[in-house]
Each structure stands twice: as structure tokens, then as C-alpha cells.
PDB file of C-alpha atoms in Angstrom:
ATOM      1  CA  UNK A   1       0.034   0.141  -0.216  1.00  0.00           C
ATOM      2  CA  UNK A   2       1.813   3.045  -0.992  1.00  0.00           C
ATOM      3  CA  UNK A   3       1.500   6.836   0.623  1.00  0.00           C
ATOM      4  CA  UNK A   4       1.451   9.282  -1.740  1.00  0.00           C
ATOM      5  CA  UNK A   5       1.964  12.955  -0.610  1.00  0.00           C
ATOM      6  CA  UNK A   6       0.684  16.032  -2.759  1.00  0.00           C
ATOM      7  CA  UNK A   7       2.108  19.607  -1.570  1.00  0.00           C
ATOM      8  CA  UNK A   8       0.575  23.141  -2.245  1.00  0.00           C
ATOM      9  CA  UNK A   9       1.935  26.610  -3.362  1.00  0.00           C
ATOM     10  CA  UNK A  10       4.201  28.148  -3.614  1.00  0.00           C
ATOM     11  CA  UNK A  11       6.174  24.925  -2.319  1.00  0.00           C
ATOM     12  CA  UNK A  12       7.973  21.736  -4.121  1.00  0.00           C
ATOM     13  CA  UNK A  13       8.238  18.273  -2.343  1.00  0.00           C
ATOM     14  CA  UNK A  14      10.756  19.494  -0.175  1.00  0.00           C
ATOM     15  CA  UNK A  15       8.169  20.331   2.206  1.00  0.00           C
ATOM     16  CA  UNK A  16       7.676  16.330   3.130  1.00  0.00           C
ATOM     17  CA  UNK A  17      11.335  15.204   3.449  1.00  0.00           C
ATOM     18  CA  UNK A  18      11.278  15.783   7.503  1.00  0.00           C
ATOM     19  CA  UNK A  19       7.853  13.997   7.813  1.00  0.00           C
ATOM     20  CA  UNK A  20       8.665  11.092   5.571  1.00  0.00           C
ATOM     21  CA  UNK A  21      11.968  10.519   6.812  1.00  0.00           C
ATOM     22  CA  UNK A  22       9.997   9.625  10.577  1.00  0.00           C
ATOM     23  CA  UNK A  23       7.834   7.414   8.668  1.00  0.00           C
ATOM     24  CA  UNK A  24      10.704   4.980   7.987  1.00  0.00           C
ATOM     25  CA  UNK A  25       8.824   3.472   4.865  1.00  0.00           C
ATOM     26  CA  UNK A  26       9.750   2.687   1.504  1.00  0.00           C
ATOM     27  CA  UNK A  27       6.413   2.646   0.015  1.00  0.00           C
ATOM     28  CA  UNK A  28       6.432   6.435  -0.357  1.00  0.00           C
ATOM     29  CA  UNK A  29       5.491   8.386  -3.130  1.00  0.00           C
ATOM     30  CA  UNK A  30       5.983  12.557  -3.860  1.00  0.00           C
ATOM     31  CA  UNK A  31       3.726  14.033  -6.544  1.00  0.00           C
ATOM     32  CA  UNK A  32       4.598  17.778  -7.504  1.00  0.00           C
ATOM     33  CA  UNK A  33       1.640  19.471  -9.185  1.00  0.00           C
ATOM     34  CA  UNK A  34       2.739  20.581 -12.699  1.00  0.00           C
ATOM     35  CA  UNK A  35       4.340  24.193 -12.258  1.00  0.00           C
ATOM     36  CA  UNK A  36       5.227  23.395  -8.817  1.00  0.00           C
ATOM     37  CA  UNK A  37       8.532  21.695  -8.782  1.00  0.00           C
ATOM     38  CA  UNK A  38       7.178  19.792 -11.903  1.00  0.00           C
ATOM     39  CA  UNK A  39       6.911  20.537 -15.662  1.00  0.00           C
ATOM     40  CA  UNK A  40       3.805  22.257 -17.156  1.00  0.00           C
ATOM     41  CA  UNK A  41       2.541  20.098 -19.782  1.00  0.00           C
ATOM     42  CA  UNK A  42       1.570  21.303 -23.243  1.00  0.00           C
ATOM     43  CA  UNK A  43      -1.851  22.338 -23.132  1.00  0.00           C
ATOM     44  CA  UNK A  44      -2.488  22.133 -19.238  1.00  0.00           C
ATOM     45  CA  UNK A  45      -4.504  25.029 -18.109  1.00  0.00           C
ATOM     46  CA  UNK A  46      -3.857  24.937 -14.160  1.00  0.00           C
ATOM     47  CA  UNK A  47      -7.054  25.083 -13.288  1.00  0.00           C
ATOM     48  CA  UNK A  48      -8.804  23.544 -10.123  1.00  0.00           C
ATOM     49  CA  UNK A  49     -10.309  21.083 -12.356  1.00  0.00           C
ATOM     50  CA  UNK A  50      -7.066  20.453 -14.430  1.00  0.00           C
ATOM     51  CA  UNK A  51      -4.848  19.706 -11.485  1.00  0.00           C
ATOM     52  CA  UNK A  52      -7.918  17.356 -10.140  1.00  0.00           C
ATOM     53  CA  UNK A  53      -7.312  15.434 -13.537  1.00  0.00           C
ATOM     54  CA  UNK A  54      -3.565  15.174 -13.087  1.00  0.00           C
ATOM     55  CA  UNK A  55      -3.907  13.864  -9.850  1.00  0.00           C
ATOM     56  CA  UNK A  56      -6.442  11.137 -10.986  1.00  0.00           C
ATOM     57  CA  UNK A  57      -4.435  10.506 -13.671  1.00  0.00           C
ATOM     58  CA  UNK A  58      -1.229  10.064 -11.603  1.00  0.00           C
ATOM     59  CA  UNK A  59      -3.244   7.696  -9.089  1.00  0.00           C
ATOM     60  CA  UNK A  60      -4.316   5.531 -11.650  1.00  0.00           C
ATOM     61  CA  UNK A  61      -0.859   4.702 -13.122  1.00  0.00           C
ATOM     62  CA  UNK A  62      -0.060   3.496  -9.472  1.00  0.00           C
ATOM     63  CA  UNK A  63      -2.740   0.817 -10.137  1.00  0.00           C
ATOM     64  CA  UNK A  64      -3.701   0.371  -6.798  1.00  0.00           C
ATOM     65  CA  UNK A  65      -5.778   2.252  -4.057  1.00  0.00           C
ATOM     66  CA  UNK A  66      -3.126   4.708  -2.073  1.00  0.00           C
ATOM     67  CA  UNK A  67      -3.301   6.438   1.131  1.00  0.00           C
ATOM     68  CA  UNK A  68      -3.483  10.021  -0.082  1.00  0.00           C
ATOM     69  CA  UNK A  69      -2.126  12.841   1.920  1.00  0.00           C
ATOM     70  CA  UNK A  70      -2.144  16.781   1.002  1.00  0.00           C
ATOM     71  CA  UNK A  71      -1.321  19.922   2.042  1.00  0.00           C
ATOM     72  CA  UNK A  72      -2.115  23.483   0.981  1.00  0.00           C
ATOM     73  CA  UNK A  73      -3.772  23.392  -2.362  1.00  0.00           C
ATOM     74  CA  UNK A  74      -2.223  19.967  -2.110  1.00  0.00           C
ATOM     75  CA  UNK A  75      -5.009  19.139   0.397  1.00  0.00           C
ATOM     76  CA  UNK A  76      -7.657  20.607  -1.639  1.00  0.00           C
ATOM     77  CA  UNK A  77      -6.944  18.642  -4.632  1.00  0.00           C
ATOM     78  CA  UNK A  78      -6.802  15.141  -2.513  1.00  0.00           C
ATOM     79  CA  UNK A  79     -10.192  16.448  -1.334  1.00  0.00           C
ATOM     80  CA  UNK A  80     -11.137  17.040  -4.995  1.00  0.00           C
ATOM     81  CA  UNK A  81     -10.227  13.382  -5.736  1.00  0.00           C
ATOM     82  CA  UNK A  82     -11.843  11.837  -3.017  1.00  0.00           C
ATOM     83  CA  UNK A  83     -14.920  13.595  -3.926  1.00  0.00           C
ATOM     84  CA  UNK A  84     -14.814  12.384  -7.461  1.00  0.00           C
ATOM     85  CA  UNK A  85     -12.613   9.144  -7.447  1.00  0.00           C
ATOM     86  CA  UNK A  86     -12.679   7.316  -4.117  1.00  0.00           C
ATOM     87  CA  UNK A  87     -12.225   4.067  -5.992  1.00  0.00           C
ATOM     88  CA  UNK A  88      -8.670   5.253  -6.024  1.00  0.00           C
ATOM     89  CA  UNK A  89      -7.916   5.520  -2.356  1.00  0.00           C
ATOM     90  CA  UNK A  90      -7.278   3.625   0.476  1.00  0.00           C
ATOM     91  CA  UNK A  91      -7.730   6.626   2.700  1.00  0.00           C
ATOM     92  CA  UNK A  92      -6.938  10.699   2.215  1.00  0.00           C
ATOM     93  CA  UNK A  93      -6.154  13.299   4.644  1.00  0.00           C
ATOM     94  CA  UNK A  94      -5.836  16.882   4.304  1.00  0.00           C
ATOM     95  CA  UNK A  95      -5.028  20.226   6.153  1.00  0.00           C
ATOM     96  CA  UNK A  96      -7.189  22.096   3.891  1.00  0.00           C
ATOM     97  CA  UNK A  97     -10.603  21.150   4.151  1.00  0.00           C
ATOM     98  CA  UNK A  98     -12.036  24.158   5.295  1.00  0.00           C
ATOM     99  CA  UNK A  99     -11.830  25.875   1.785  1.00  0.00           C
ATOM    100  CA  UNK A 100     -15.078  23.823   1.050  1.00  0.00           C
ATOM    101  CA  UNK A 101     -17.216  25.315   3.415  1.00  0.00           C
ATOM    102  CA  UNK A 102     -19.785  27.619   2.795  1.00  0.00           C
ATOM    103  CA  UNK A 103     -18.534  30.464   5.117  1.00  0.00           C
ATOM    104  CA  UNK A 104     -14.704  30.443   3.650  1.00  0.00           C
ATOM    105  CA  UNK A 105     -13.700  33.445   1.833  1.00  0.00           C
ATOM    106  CA  UNK A 106     -10.050  33.579   0.431  1.00  0.00           C
ATOM    107  CA  UNK A 107      -7.626  35.134   2.753  1.00  0.00           C
ATOM    108  CA  UNK A 108      -6.217  38.403   1.312  1.00  0.00           C
ATOM    109  CA  UNK A 109      -2.981  37.282  -0.543  1.00  0.00           C
ATOM    110  CA  UNK A 110      -5.321  35.090  -2.743  1.00  0.00           C
ATOM    111  CA  UNK A 111      -8.093  37.523  -3.392  1.00  0.00           C
ATOM    112  CA  UNK A 112      -4.847  40.023  -4.313  1.00  0.00           C
ATOM    113  CA  UNK A 113      -3.857  37.043  -7.009  1.00  0.00           C
ATOM    114  CA  UNK A 114      -7.347  36.725  -8.169  1.00  0.00           C
ATOM    115  CA  UNK A 115      -7.211  40.838  -9.352  1.00  0.00           C
ATOM    116  CA  UNK A 116      -6.403  41.072 -12.921  1.00  0.00           C
ATOM    117  CA  UNK A 117      -3.259  43.455 -13.003  1.00  0.00           C
ATOM    118  CA  UNK A 118      -2.932  43.346  -9.078  1.00  0.00           C
ATOM    119  CA  UNK A 119      -1.991  39.739  -9.012  1.00  0.00           C
ATOM    120  CA  UNK A 120       0.518  39.655 -11.954  1.00  0.00           C
ATOM    121  CA  UNK A 121       2.179  42.669  -9.755  1.00  0.00           C
ATOM    122  CA  UNK A 122       2.129  40.776  -6.691  1.00  0.00           C
ATOM    123  CA  UNK A 123       3.557  37.209  -8.374  1.00  0.00           C
ATOM    124  CA  UNK A 124       6.258  39.546  -9.955  1.00  0.00           C
ATOM    125  CA  UNK A 125       7.055  40.601  -6.848  1.00  0.00           C
ATOM    126  CA  UNK A 126       6.846  37.315  -5.296  1.00  0.00           C
ATOM    127  CA  UNK A 127       8.397  34.823  -7.941  1.00  0.00           C
ATOM    128  CA  UNK A 128      11.061  37.525  -9.040  1.00  0.00           C
ATOM    129  CA  UNK A 129      14.552  38.649  -7.988  1.00  0.00           C
ATOM    130  CA  UNK A 130      17.546  36.708  -7.300  1.00  0.00           C
ATOM    131  CA  UNK A 131      17.951  33.346  -6.187  1.00  0.00           C
ATOM    132  CA  UNK A 132      19.303  34.466  -2.999  1.00  0.00           C
ATOM    133  CA  UNK A 133      16.221  36.982  -2.304  1.00  0.00           C
ATOM    134  CA  UNK A 134      13.617  34.138  -3.395  1.00  0.00           C
ATOM    135  CA  UNK A 135      15.553  32.055  -0.558  1.00  0.00           C
ATOM    136  CA  UNK A 136      15.341  34.806   1.972  1.00  0.00           C
ATOM    137  CA  UNK A 137      11.313  35.253   1.236  1.00  0.00           C
ATOM    138  CA  UNK A 138      10.627  31.163   1.096  1.00  0.00           C
ATOM    139  CA  UNK A 139      13.165  31.030   4.496  1.00  0.00           C
ATOM    140  CA  UNK A 140      10.827  33.597   6.211  1.00  0.00           C
ATOM    141  CA  UNK A 141       7.854  31.362   5.194  1.00  0.00           C
ATOM    142  CA  UNK A 142       9.049  27.620   6.478  1.00  0.00           C
ATOM    143  CA  UNK A 143      11.662  28.494   8.430  1.00  0.00           C
ATOM    144  CA  UNK A 144      14.284  25.835   7.045  1.00  0.00           C
ATOM    145  CA  UNK A 145      17.053  26.785   5.255  1.00  0.00           C
ATOM    146  CA  UNK A 146      17.630  23.607   3.271  1.00  0.00           C
ATOM    147  CA  UNK A 147      13.432  23.727   2.451  1.00  0.00           C
ATOM    148  CA  UNK A 148      13.985  27.506   1.456  1.00  0.00           C
ATOM    149  CA  UNK A 149      16.559  26.915  -1.066  1.00  0.00           C
ATOM    150  CA  UNK A 150      14.956  24.179  -2.837  1.00  0.00           C
ATOM    151  CA  UNK A 151      11.451  26.106  -2.961  1.00  0.00           C
ATOM    152  CA  UNK A 152      13.459  28.890  -4.794  1.00  0.00           C
ATOM    153  CA  UNK A 153      15.145  27.025  -7.071  1.00  0.00           C
ATOM    154  CA  UNK A 154      11.392  26.096  -8.211  1.00  0.00           C
ATOM    155  CA  UNK A 155       9.346  29.310  -7.893  1.00  0.00           C
ATOM    156  CA  UNK A 156       9.851  31.752 -10.970  1.00  0.00           C
ATOM    157  CA  UNK A 157       7.459  32.961 -14.016  1.00  0.00           C
ATOM    158  CA  UNK A 158       6.084  29.354 -14.546  1.00  0.00           C
ATOM    159  CA  UNK A 159       5.119  28.876 -11.010  1.00  0.00           C
ATOM    160  CA  UNK A 160       3.392  32.598 -11.303  1.00  0.00           C
ATOM    161  CA  UNK A 161       1.352  31.405 -14.076  1.00  0.00           C
ATOM    162  CA  UNK A 162      -0.183  28.534 -12.133  1.00  0.00           C
ATOM    163  CA  UNK A 163      -0.797  30.129  -9.218  1.00  0.00           C
ATOM    164  CA  UNK A 164      -2.728  32.950 -11.125  1.00  0.00           C
ATOM    165  CA  UNK A 165      -4.514  30.451 -13.025  1.00  0.00           C
ATOM    166  CA  UNK A 166      -5.344  28.375  -9.779  1.00  0.00           C
ATOM    167  CA  UNK A 167      -6.894  30.563  -7.879  1.00  0.00           C
ATOM    168  CA  UNK A 168      -8.875  32.365 -10.593  1.00  0.00           C
ATOM    169  CA  UNK A 169     -10.266  29.173 -11.407  1.00  0.00           C
ATOM    170  CA  UNK A 170     -11.277  28.237  -7.812  1.00  0.00           C
ATOM    171  CA  UNK A 171     -14.180  31.483  -6.642  1.00  0.00           C
ATOM    172  CA  UNK A 172     -15.782  30.449  -3.525  1.00  0.00           C
ATOM    173  CA  UNK A 173     -18.891  29.458  -5.588  1.00  0.00           C
ATOM    174  CA  UNK A 174     -16.702  27.064  -7.305  1.00  0.00           C
ATOM    175  CA  UNK A 175     -15.589  25.203  -4.310  1.00  0.00           C
ATOM    176  CA  UNK A 176     -18.974  25.465  -2.860  1.00  0.00           C
ATOM    177  CA  UNK A 177     -20.283  23.731  -5.779  1.00  0.00           C
ATOM    178  CA  UNK A 178     -17.842  20.873  -5.591  1.00  0.00           C
ATOM    179  CA  UNK A 179     -18.603  20.440  -2.098  1.00  0.00           C
ATOM    180  CA  UNK A 180     -21.613  18.887  -2.940  1.00  0.00           C
ATOM    181  CA  UNK A 181     -19.908  16.037  -3.774  1.00  0.00           C
ATOM    182  CA  UNK A 182     -18.517  15.546  -0.004  1.00  0.00           C
ATOM    183  CA  UNK A 183     -20.517  12.970   1.105  1.00  0.00           C
ATOM    184  CA  UNK A 184     -18.811  10.657  -1.649  1.00  0.00           C
ATOM    185  CA  UNK A 185     -15.628  11.206  -0.254  1.00  0.00           C
ATOM    186  CA  UNK A 186     -17.076   9.759   3.110  1.00  0.00           C
ATOM    187  CA  UNK A 187     -17.060   6.373   1.130  1.00  0.00           C
ATOM    188  CA  UNK A 188     -13.220   6.267   2.051  1.00  0.00           C
ATOM    189  CA  UNK A 189     -11.806   6.925   5.593  1.00  0.00           C
ATOM    190  CA  UNK A 190     -10.735  10.301   5.981  1.00  0.00           C
ATOM    191  CA  UNK A 191      -8.367  12.680   8.033  1.00  0.00           C
ATOM    192  CA  UNK A 192      -8.318  16.564   8.567  1.00  0.00           C
ATOM    193  CA  UNK A 193      -5.088  17.662  10.380  1.00  0.00           C
ATOM    194  CA  UNK A 194      -5.955  21.264  11.793  1.00  0.00           C
ATOM    195  CA  UNK A 195      -3.073  23.027  12.812  1.00  0.00           C
ATOM    196  CA  UNK A 196      -4.354  25.472  15.090  1.00  0.00           C
ATOM    197  CA  UNK A 197      -2.642  28.350  14.224  1.00  0.00           C
ATOM    198  CA  UNK A 198      -2.986  28.130  10.003  1.00  0.00           C
ATOM    199  CA  UNK A 199      -5.112  31.534   8.998  1.00  0.00           C
ATOM    200  CA  UNK A 200      -5.123  30.326   5.373  1.00  0.00           C
ATOM    201  CA  UNK A 201      -7.513  27.372   5.032  1.00  0.00           C
ATOM    202  CA  UNK A 202     -10.442  28.555   7.111  1.00  0.00           C
ATOM    203  CA  UNK A 203     -11.124  28.622  10.558  1.00  0.00           C
ATOM    204  CA  UNK A 204     -11.464  25.428  12.870  1.00  0.00           C
ATOM    205  CA  UNK A 205     -14.937  25.353  13.082  1.00  0.00           C
ATOM    206  CA  UNK A 206     -15.083  25.468   9.180  1.00  0.00           C
ATOM    207  CA  UNK A 207     -12.612  22.601   8.886  1.00  0.00           C
ATOM    208  CA  UNK A 208     -14.635  20.693  11.578  1.00  0.00           C
ATOM    209  CA  UNK A 209     -17.818  21.448   9.835  1.00  0.00           C
ATOM    210  CA  UNK A 210     -16.671  20.117   6.417  1.00  0.00           C
ATOM    211  CA  UNK A 211     -15.092  17.514   8.081  1.00  0.00           C
ATOM    212  CA  UNK A 212     -18.100  16.009   9.272  1.00  0.00           C
ATOM    213  CA  UNK A 213     -19.694  16.313   6.172  1.00  0.00           C
ATOM    214  CA  UNK A 214     -17.034  14.273   4.778  1.00  0.00           C
ATOM    215  CA  UNK A 215     -17.236  11.982   7.858  1.00  0.00           C
ATOM    216  CA  UNK A 216     -13.469  12.591   8.249  1.00  0.00           C
ATOM    217  CA  UNK A 217     -11.773  12.322  11.377  1.00  0.00           C
ATOM    218  CA  UNK A 218     -10.378  15.574  12.865  1.00  0.00           C
ATOM    219  CA  UNK A 219      -6.935  15.681  14.726  1.00  0.00           C
ATOM    220  CA  UNK A 220      -5.678  18.975  15.894  1.00  0.00           C
ATOM    221  CA  UNK A 221      -2.168  20.211  16.284  1.00  0.00           C
ATOM    222  CA  UNK A 222      -2.015  23.018  18.995  1.00  0.00           C
ATOM    223  CA  UNK A 223       0.326  25.915  18.137  1.00  0.00           C
ATOM    224  CA  UNK A 224       1.265  24.745  14.702  1.00  0.00           C
ATOM    225  CA  UNK A 225       0.876  26.549  11.663  1.00  0.00           C
ATOM    226  CA  UNK A 226       0.559  26.180   7.891  1.00  0.00           C
ATOM    227  CA  UNK A 227       3.948  24.051   7.883  1.00  0.00           C
ATOM    228  CA  UNK A 228       3.382  22.256  10.722  1.00  0.00           C
ATOM    229  CA  UNK A 229       5.052  19.357   8.970  1.00  0.00           C
ATOM    230  CA  UNK A 230       8.050  21.143   9.032  1.00  0.00           C
ATOM    231  CA  UNK A 231       7.450  22.546  12.435  1.00  0.00           C
ATOM    232  CA  UNK A 232       7.173  18.907  14.353  1.00  0.00           C
ATOM    233  CA  UNK A 233       7.625  16.305  11.590  1.00  0.00           C
ATOM    234  CA  UNK A 234       7.873  13.876  14.269  1.00  0.00           C
ATOM    235  CA  UNK A 235       4.480  14.813  15.602  1.00  0.00           C
ATOM    236  CA  UNK A 236       2.860  14.657  12.264  1.00  0.00           C
ATOM    237  CA  UNK A 237       4.432  11.387  11.624  1.00  0.00           C
ATOM    238  CA  UNK A 238       2.825  10.083  14.526  1.00  0.00           C
ATOM    239  CA  UNK A 239      -0.471  11.376  13.627  1.00  0.00           C
ATOM    240  CA  UNK A 240      -0.624  10.035  10.291  1.00  0.00           C
ATOM    241  CA  UNK A 241       0.822   6.372  11.165  1.00  0.00           C
ATOM    242  CA  UNK A 242      -1.824   6.175  14.174  1.00  0.00           C
ATOM    243  CA  UNK A 243      -4.514   7.064  11.341  1.00  0.00           C
ATOM    244  CA  UNK A 244      -3.072   4.616   8.915  1.00  0.00           C
ATOM    245  CA  UNK A 245      -2.795   1.689  11.499  1.00  0.00           C
ATOM    246  CA  UNK A 246      -6.793   1.767  12.182  1.00  0.00           C
ATOM    247  CA  UNK A 247      -7.625   1.246   8.520  1.00  0.00           C
ATOM    248  CA  UNK A 248      -8.880  -1.950   7.244  1.00  0.00           C
ATOM    249  CA  UNK A 249      -6.222  -4.036   5.440  1.00  0.00           C
TER     250      UNK A 249
END
């Protein structure tokens, strides 16, 4: 049974390294969405539905149900797959189910990205500059120099275009329409990982309410923020291992 990890924005699979090292497993697969540490195929639209189709194709290629874990937009893609192709999963885990709550409103930065003109200017600042400047910005986000360096290497105009296309395709009404299929996700065991200081993916109540609609368990990580897997990788590994240990074989 493979464990598959999917990261978000503006990241690469480097965010998982510390957690994966503590799992001590040899069946881990790290998937990088196109534009986020992986090439963008010709004709790829970088919309929320394009990323769902990409992840479905990657899972189909594995030819066996997996334990799927996602962070940030990766967590959004995980829920999207659980709502449409649960047959590809043994289980799913996310930290971002709150974006599918009816009361969710995109955070200030995302609203900026979704605004024509303003979004392009924001991305030019965030993804531009020298490698040293990008590394310094990434370090302020994730707090780990070795991870920040790898994020900076992948950031640039291509990632920036994907950020804009993805967020502009995923308005609150679009996500709420997708959320009508949350009962489908309930056909596979789910886990919502709630880092209590994460301010990007909805309130704790939003995450709890939406998890209930998907019949998913909720585990809280008090005092941890958006990059919980980097702040306390051992605790993160324990949470996932405990969840998987209770699943049917």
C-alpha cells in the first residue's frame, strides 16, 4: 500500500522530507503538481479541475488504491479526488478541507492574486529577484534553510502563472459547488489535520464542519501553523501513522 503526498503553493516536495524521514517506509510517493516543482505539460490549463485530472491520472498509474495526503492546495486536490474518484484511495488526509465550507472566503493574498493586474504585480514581486532573494523570502515562510533553498530554485514565472490560473479558477462559488460531493468522500476513511495557528484554510470550525460532511476524523495540532509538517515532523508522522494503523487492511 503506497503512501502518496501532494504539496501546495508556492512549494515543492521538499516540504515533506522531514516528515517522510520519520515514517521509515519504503513505499512513499511524492507527487509535485505541474508548475510547482514539476514541468507544465503542453496545453495544461492549471485550473482546479485540471489539477484534479492530473492527480487522478497519477493515481491511476499506480494501479492500486493508496493512502493520499495533501497540504495547502495539495490538500484541496486530495479532497477533490476523494469526492470524485474514491475508488483510487484506501484513505485520504488533508489540512485544507475548510476551503470547501460555505462560509470560507479566500485570504487577502489569494484575493490579490485573483484580481487582474494586481495579481500579476504581486506574483512578479513574489517570484522574481535573485535566487538569494527568493531563498530569503521562502525562509521567512518555512523556517528551514534547506527547504527554502529548494523552494526558491523552483519558483519563477512558470509557477507564478500557475498560481494565478489556479486561484482564478477556484472562486468560493466554484468550491462550494464541488463540496456538494463531500458525501462521496465519506465512502473512504478521511482525516482532517487542523493546525490551530494556520490562518489560510478557514477557521477551525469551518474545518470541523466540512470534515463532518465528509465523515472524516479531525485531529488538532495545537500551536502549529501552516507548515506543521516542518515545525513538528515527528508529531506529524505520529498522527498519520496512528490514522493508517486503524484502517482496514
